[in-house]
CSV table of C-alpha atoms in Angstrom, one decimal:
chain,number,residue,atom,x,y,z
A,4,MET,CA,33.9,10.7,29.4
A,5,THR,CA,30.2,10.0,29.2
A,6,ILE,CA,29.4,6.3,28.6
A,7,ARG,CA,26.8,6.1,25.8
A,8,VAL,CA,24.3,3.2,26.3
A,9,LEU,CA,21.9,1.6,23.9
A,10,LEU,CA,19.0,-0.3,25.6
A,11,ALA,CA,17.7,-3.5,23.8
A,12,ASP,CA,14.7,-5.1,25.5
A,13,ASP,CA,11.2,-5.9,24.2
A,14,GLN,CA,9.6,-4.7,27.5
A,15,ALA,CA,9.0,-0.9,27.2
A,16,LEU,CA,8.4,-0.5,30.9
A,17,LEU,CA,11.8,-2.1,31.7
A,18,ARG,CA,13.5,0.1,29.1
A,19,ALA,CA,11.9,3.2,30.6
A,20,THR,CA,13.1,2.1,34.1
A,21,PHE,CA,16.7,1.5,32.9
A,22,ARG,CA,16.6,4.9,31.1
A,23,ILE,CA,15.6,6.8,34.2
A,24,LEU,CA,18.2,5.0,36.2
A,25,ILE,CA,21.1,5.5,33.8
A,26,ASP,CA,20.2,9.1,32.9
A,27,THR,CA,20.5,10.1,36.6
A,28,CYS,CA,24.2,9.3,36.4
A,29,ASP,CA,26.6,12.1,35.4
A,30,ASP,CA,29.0,9.7,33.7
A,31,MET,CA,26.5,7.9,31.4
A,32,GLU,CA,23.5,8.5,29.1
A,33,VAL,CA,21.0,6.4,27.1
A,34,VAL,CA,21.4,7.3,23.4
A,35,GLY,CA,18.7,4.9,22.0
A,36,GLU,CA,16.2,2.1,22.6
A,37,ALA,CA,15.5,-1.0,20.7
A,38,GLY,CA,12.5,-3.4,21.0
A,39,ASP,CA,14.1,-6.4,19.2
A,40,GLY,CA,17.5,-7.6,18.1
A,41,ALA,CA,17.4,-6.4,14.5
A,42,GLN,CA,16.6,-2.9,15.7
A,43,ALA,CA,19.4,-3.1,18.2
A,44,VAL,CA,21.9,-3.9,15.5
A,45,ASP,CA,20.7,-1.1,13.3
A,46,LEU,CA,20.8,1.4,16.1
A,47,ALA,CA,24.2,0.2,17.2
A,48,ARG,CA,25.6,0.9,13.7
A,49,LEU,CA,23.9,4.3,13.6
A,50,LEU,CA,24.7,5.5,17.1
A,51,ARG,CA,28.0,3.7,17.9
A,52,PRO,CA,27.2,3.3,21.6
A,53,ASP,CA,29.9,2.3,24.1
A,54,VAL,CA,27.7,-0.3,25.7
A,55,VAL,CA,24.6,-2.2,24.4
A,56,LEU,CA,22.5,-3.5,27.3
A,57,MET,CA,21.0,-6.5,25.6
A,58,ASP,CA,18.2,-8.8,26.6
A,59,ILE,CA,18.4,-12.3,25.2
A,60,ARG,CA,14.8,-13.3,24.7
A,61,MET,CA,13.2,-10.9,22.3
A,62,PRO,CA,10.8,-11.5,19.4
A,63,GLY,CA,12.1,-11.8,15.9
A,64,THR,CA,15.9,-11.5,16.0
A,65,ASP,CA,16.8,-12.4,19.5
A,66,GLY,CA,19.6,-10.9,21.6
A,67,LEU,CA,21.9,-13.8,20.9
A,68,ALA,CA,21.9,-13.2,17.1
A,69,ALA,CA,22.1,-9.4,17.6
A,70,THR,CA,25.1,-9.8,19.9
A,71,ALA,CA,26.9,-11.9,17.2
A,72,ASP,CA,26.1,-9.3,14.6
A,73,VAL,CA,27.3,-6.4,16.7
A,74,CYS,CA,30.5,-8.1,17.8
A,75,ALA,CA,31.3,-9.3,14.3
A,76,ASP,CA,31.0,-5.8,12.8
A,77,PRO,CA,34.4,-4.2,12.4
A,78,GLY,CA,32.8,-0.8,12.6
A,79,LEU,CA,31.6,-1.6,16.1
A,80,SER,CA,34.9,-2.7,17.6
A,81,GLY,CA,34.5,-0.1,20.3
A,82,THR,CA,31.0,-1.2,21.3
A,83,ARG,CA,30.6,-3.7,24.2
A,84,VAL,CA,27.6,-5.9,24.8
A,85,LEU,CA,26.3,-6.5,28.3
A,86,ILE,CA,23.7,-9.3,28.4
A,87,LEU,CA,20.7,-9.1,30.6
A,88,THR,CA,19.0,-12.4,31.5
A,89,THR,CA,16.4,-13.8,33.8
A,90,PHE,CA,18.6,-16.8,34.4
A,91,GLU,CA,22.2,-16.2,35.5
A,92,ILE,CA,23.5,-19.4,34.0
A,93,ASP,CA,22.2,-20.9,30.8
A,94,GLU,CA,23.5,-22.0,27.5
A,95,TYR,CA,22.3,-18.8,25.8
A,96,VAL,CA,24.7,-16.8,27.9
A,97,ALA,CA,27.6,-19.1,27.1
A,98,ARG,CA,26.8,-18.7,23.4
A,99,ALA,CA,26.6,-15.0,23.7
A,100,LEU,CA,30.1,-14.9,25.4
A,101,ARG,CA,31.5,-17.0,22.5
A,102,ALA,CA,30.0,-14.5,20.1
A,103,GLY,CA,31.8,-11.6,21.9
A,104,ALA,CA,29.6,-10.4,24.7
A,105,SER,CA,31.6,-8.8,27.5
A,106,GLY,CA,29.5,-10.2,30.4
A,107,PHE,CA,26.1,-10.6,31.8
A,108,LEU,CA,23.8,-9.6,34.6
A,109,GLY,CA,20.6,-11.0,36.0
A,110,LYS,CA,17.5,-8.8,35.7
A,111,ASP,CA,17.1,-8.9,39.4
A,112,VAL,CA,20.3,-7.1,40.2
A,113,THR,CA,20.3,-3.9,42.3
A,114,ALA,CA,20.5,-0.5,40.6
A,115,ASP,CA,24.1,0.0,41.8
A,116,THR,CA,25.2,-3.4,40.5
A,117,LEU,CA,23.7,-2.6,37.1
A,118,LEU,CA,25.4,0.8,36.9
A,119,ASP,CA,28.7,-0.6,38.0
A,120,GLY,CA,28.4,-3.4,35.5
A,121,ILE,CA,27.9,-0.9,32.7
A,122,ARG,CA,31.0,1.0,33.8
A,123,THR,CA,33.0,-2.2,34.1
A,124,VAL,CA,32.2,-3.4,30.6
A,125,ALA,CA,32.7,0.1,29.1
A,126,SER,CA,36.2,0.2,30.6
A,127,GLY,CA,37.1,-3.0,28.6
A,128,ASP,CA,36.9,-5.5,31.4
A,129,SER,CA,34.5,-8.5,31.5
A,130,LEU,CA,31.7,-9.0,33.9
A,131,LEU,CA,31.7,-12.6,35.0
A,132,SER,CA,31.0,-13.6,38.6
A,133,PRO,CA,33.1,-16.5,40.0
A,134,LEU,CA,30.0,-18.7,40.2
A,135,ALA,CA,29.0,-17.9,36.6
A,136,THR,CA,32.5,-18.4,35.3
A,137,ARG,CA,32.8,-21.8,37.0
A,138,CYS,CA,29.4,-23.0,35.8
A,139,LEU,CA,29.9,-21.7,32.2
A,140,VAL,CA,33.3,-23.2,31.9
A,141,ALA,CA,32.3,-26.6,33.3
A,142,ARG,CA,29.1,-26.9,31.3
A,143,PHE,CA,29.8,-25.2,28.0
A,144,LEU,CA,33.1,-23.5,27.4
A,145,ALA,CA,35.6,-26.2,28.0
A,146,SER,CA,33.8,-28.7,25.7
A,147,PRO,CA,32.4,-26.5,22.9
A,148,ALA,CA,29.9,-27.5,20.3
A,149,GLU,CA,31.2,-28.2,16.8
A,150,GLY,CA,32.1,-24.9,15.1
A,151,ALA,CA,32.0,-23.0,18.4
A,152,ARG,CA,35.7,-23.5,19.5
A,153,LEU,CA,37.7,-20.3,19.9
A,154,GLY,CA,41.0,-21.7,21.3
A,155,PHE,CA,43.4,-24.5,20.3
A,156,PRO,CA,46.6,-25.7,21.9
A,157,ASP,CA,48.8,-24.4,19.1
A,158,ASP,CA,47.5,-20.9,19.8
A,159,LEU,CA,49.5,-20.7,23.0
A,160,ALA,CA,52.8,-21.0,21.2
A,161,GLY,CA,53.0,-17.2,20.6
A,162,LEU,CA,52.6,-16.3,24.3
A,163,THR,CA,55.5,-15.5,26.6
A,164,THR,CA,55.7,-17.3,29.9
A,165,ARG,CA,54.5,-14.2,31.8
A,166,GLU,CA,51.6,-13.8,29.3
A,167,ARG,CA,50.6,-17.4,30.0
A,168,GLU,CA,50.8,-16.9,33.7
A,169,VAL,CA,48.6,-13.8,33.5
A,170,THR,CA,46.1,-15.3,31.1
A,171,ALA,CA,45.7,-18.4,33.4
A,172,ARG,CA,44.9,-16.2,36.3
A,173,VAL,CA,42.4,-14.1,34.3
A,174,ALA,CA,40.7,-17.4,33.4
A,175,GLN,CA,40.5,-18.2,37.1
A,176,GLY,CA,38.5,-15.0,37.7
A,177,ARG,CA,41.2,-12.9,39.3
A,178,SER,CA,41.3,-9.2,38.9
A,179,ASN,CA,44.3,-7.2,37.6
A,180,GLU,CA,45.0,-6.0,41.2
A,181,ASP,CA,44.9,-9.6,42.5
A,182,ILE,CA,47.2,-10.8,39.7
A,183,ALA,CA,49.6,-7.9,40.3
A,184,HIS,CA,49.8,-8.8,44.0
A,185,GLU,CA,50.5,-12.4,43.3
A,186,LEU,CA,53.2,-11.8,40.6
A,187,VAL,CA,54.6,-8.7,42.4
A,188,VAL,CA,54.2,-6.4,39.5
A,189,SER,CA,52.0,-3.3,38.9
A,190,PRO,CA,48.4,-3.5,37.8
A,191,LEU,CA,49.4,-1.5,34.7
A,192,THR,CA,52.0,-4.2,33.8
A,193,VAL,CA,49.3,-6.9,34.2
A,194,ARG,CA,46.9,-4.9,32.0
A,195,THR,CA,49.7,-4.7,29.3
A,196,HIS,CA,50.2,-8.5,29.4
A,197,VAL,CA,46.4,-9.1,29.2
A,198,HIS,CA,46.1,-6.9,26.2
A,199,ARG,CA,49.1,-8.5,24.5
A,200,ALA,CA,47.6,-11.9,25.1
A,201,MET,CA,44.3,-10.8,23.8
A,202,THR,CA,45.9,-9.5,20.6
A,203,LYS,CA,47.9,-12.7,20.0
A,204,LEU,CA,45.0,-15.0,20.7
A,205,GLY,CA,42.5,-12.9,18.7
A,206,ALA,CA,40.2,-12.3,21.8
A,207,ARG,CA,37.8,-9.5,21.4
A,208,ASP,CA,37.9,-8.8,25.2
A,209,ARG,CA,38.6,-10.3,28.5
A,210,ALA,CA,35.6,-12.5,28.4
A,211,GLN,CA,36.7,-14.2,25.2
A,212,LEU,CA,40.2,-14.5,26.7
A,213,VAL,CA,38.7,-16.7,29.4
A,214,VAL,CA,37.0,-18.9,26.9
A,215,ILE,CA,40.2,-19.3,24.8
A,216,ALA,CA,42.3,-20.1,27.9
A,217,TYR,CA,40.1,-23.1,28.8
A,218,GLN,CA,39.5,-24.3,25.2
A,219,SER,CA,43.2,-24.2,24.4
A,220,GLY,CA,44.1,-26.2,27.5
A,221,LEU,CA,46.0,-23.5,29.3
A,222,VAL,CA,43.8,-24.1,32.3
A,223,ARG,CA,41.5,-26.9,33.1
A,224,ALA,CA,37.8,-26.7,33.9
A,225,PRO,CA,37.1,-27.1,37.6
A,226,GLU,CA,34.6,-29.7,38.8
A,227,PRO,CA,31.2,-28.1,39.4
A,228,LEU,CA,30.5,-27.5,43.1
A,229,PRO,CA,27.3,-28.9,44.7
A,230,GLY,CA,24.5,-26.6,43.9
A,231,ASP,CA,26.0,-25.2,40.7
A,232,HIS,CA,23.0,-25.9,38.5
C-alpha cells in the first residue's frame, strides 16, 4: 500500500523539500499541500490522506486547531496527524496529543527519521520518544488543565488484568515486541490487547492511550530527570 501524505506548513520551501523527499519513496506519496490550518482541514476532508504532516505554528488557523478538527471528524478516522515542531517538548505538543495527534518530530530530524516516522504513524502506532514521553507526562499530561482530561479512575473498571498490564507498559514507552518478551506472549497478542484497551477507553490511537493511562492513575508520572526542560 502507498501511504498518502498531506503536507501542512506555511513555509513553501520546506513543503517542497518534504515533497521531494517523500515522493522518492516507493511506499508513499504527497497528495496535497496546505499553507495554513484551515486549508489543511479542508484538504484532509477532500483527499482523505493516511497521514497529515502538520506544523503547529501557522498563520490564521494554527496546526493545533487543525489537528483537533481533523481528529474530531468521524469521516477522517483513518487519518493520522504527525506534528512537526521546532521545539521537541512544549505545551502545544501536549495539547495536540490530547486532541488526537499520533506523535511528533522536530524539524531538525534526519530524512530517514522523518520517513520512518510517517510509516510508524501510518501503521497505527504512536511516535513518542522516551524523553518526550517523560517530559510531556510529567509537565502536562498527568495534571491536565480543566476540560482537558481524557482518563478517569473509573474508566479502568472495564479492562481485564492483562489489558491493564499491557496498557501500563505502553504508557512506559515499551514497544509491542518488548511487552511480548516481558509477558511471554506473541507481539500479535500484545497488539490485540492494545486495541481492545483503546476501544474500551475511547482512545483514538496509542498516543491517547498513553495519556489516559496516566490521567486515570493506572501508572504514575515519573519525576523529571535533570536536564529535562
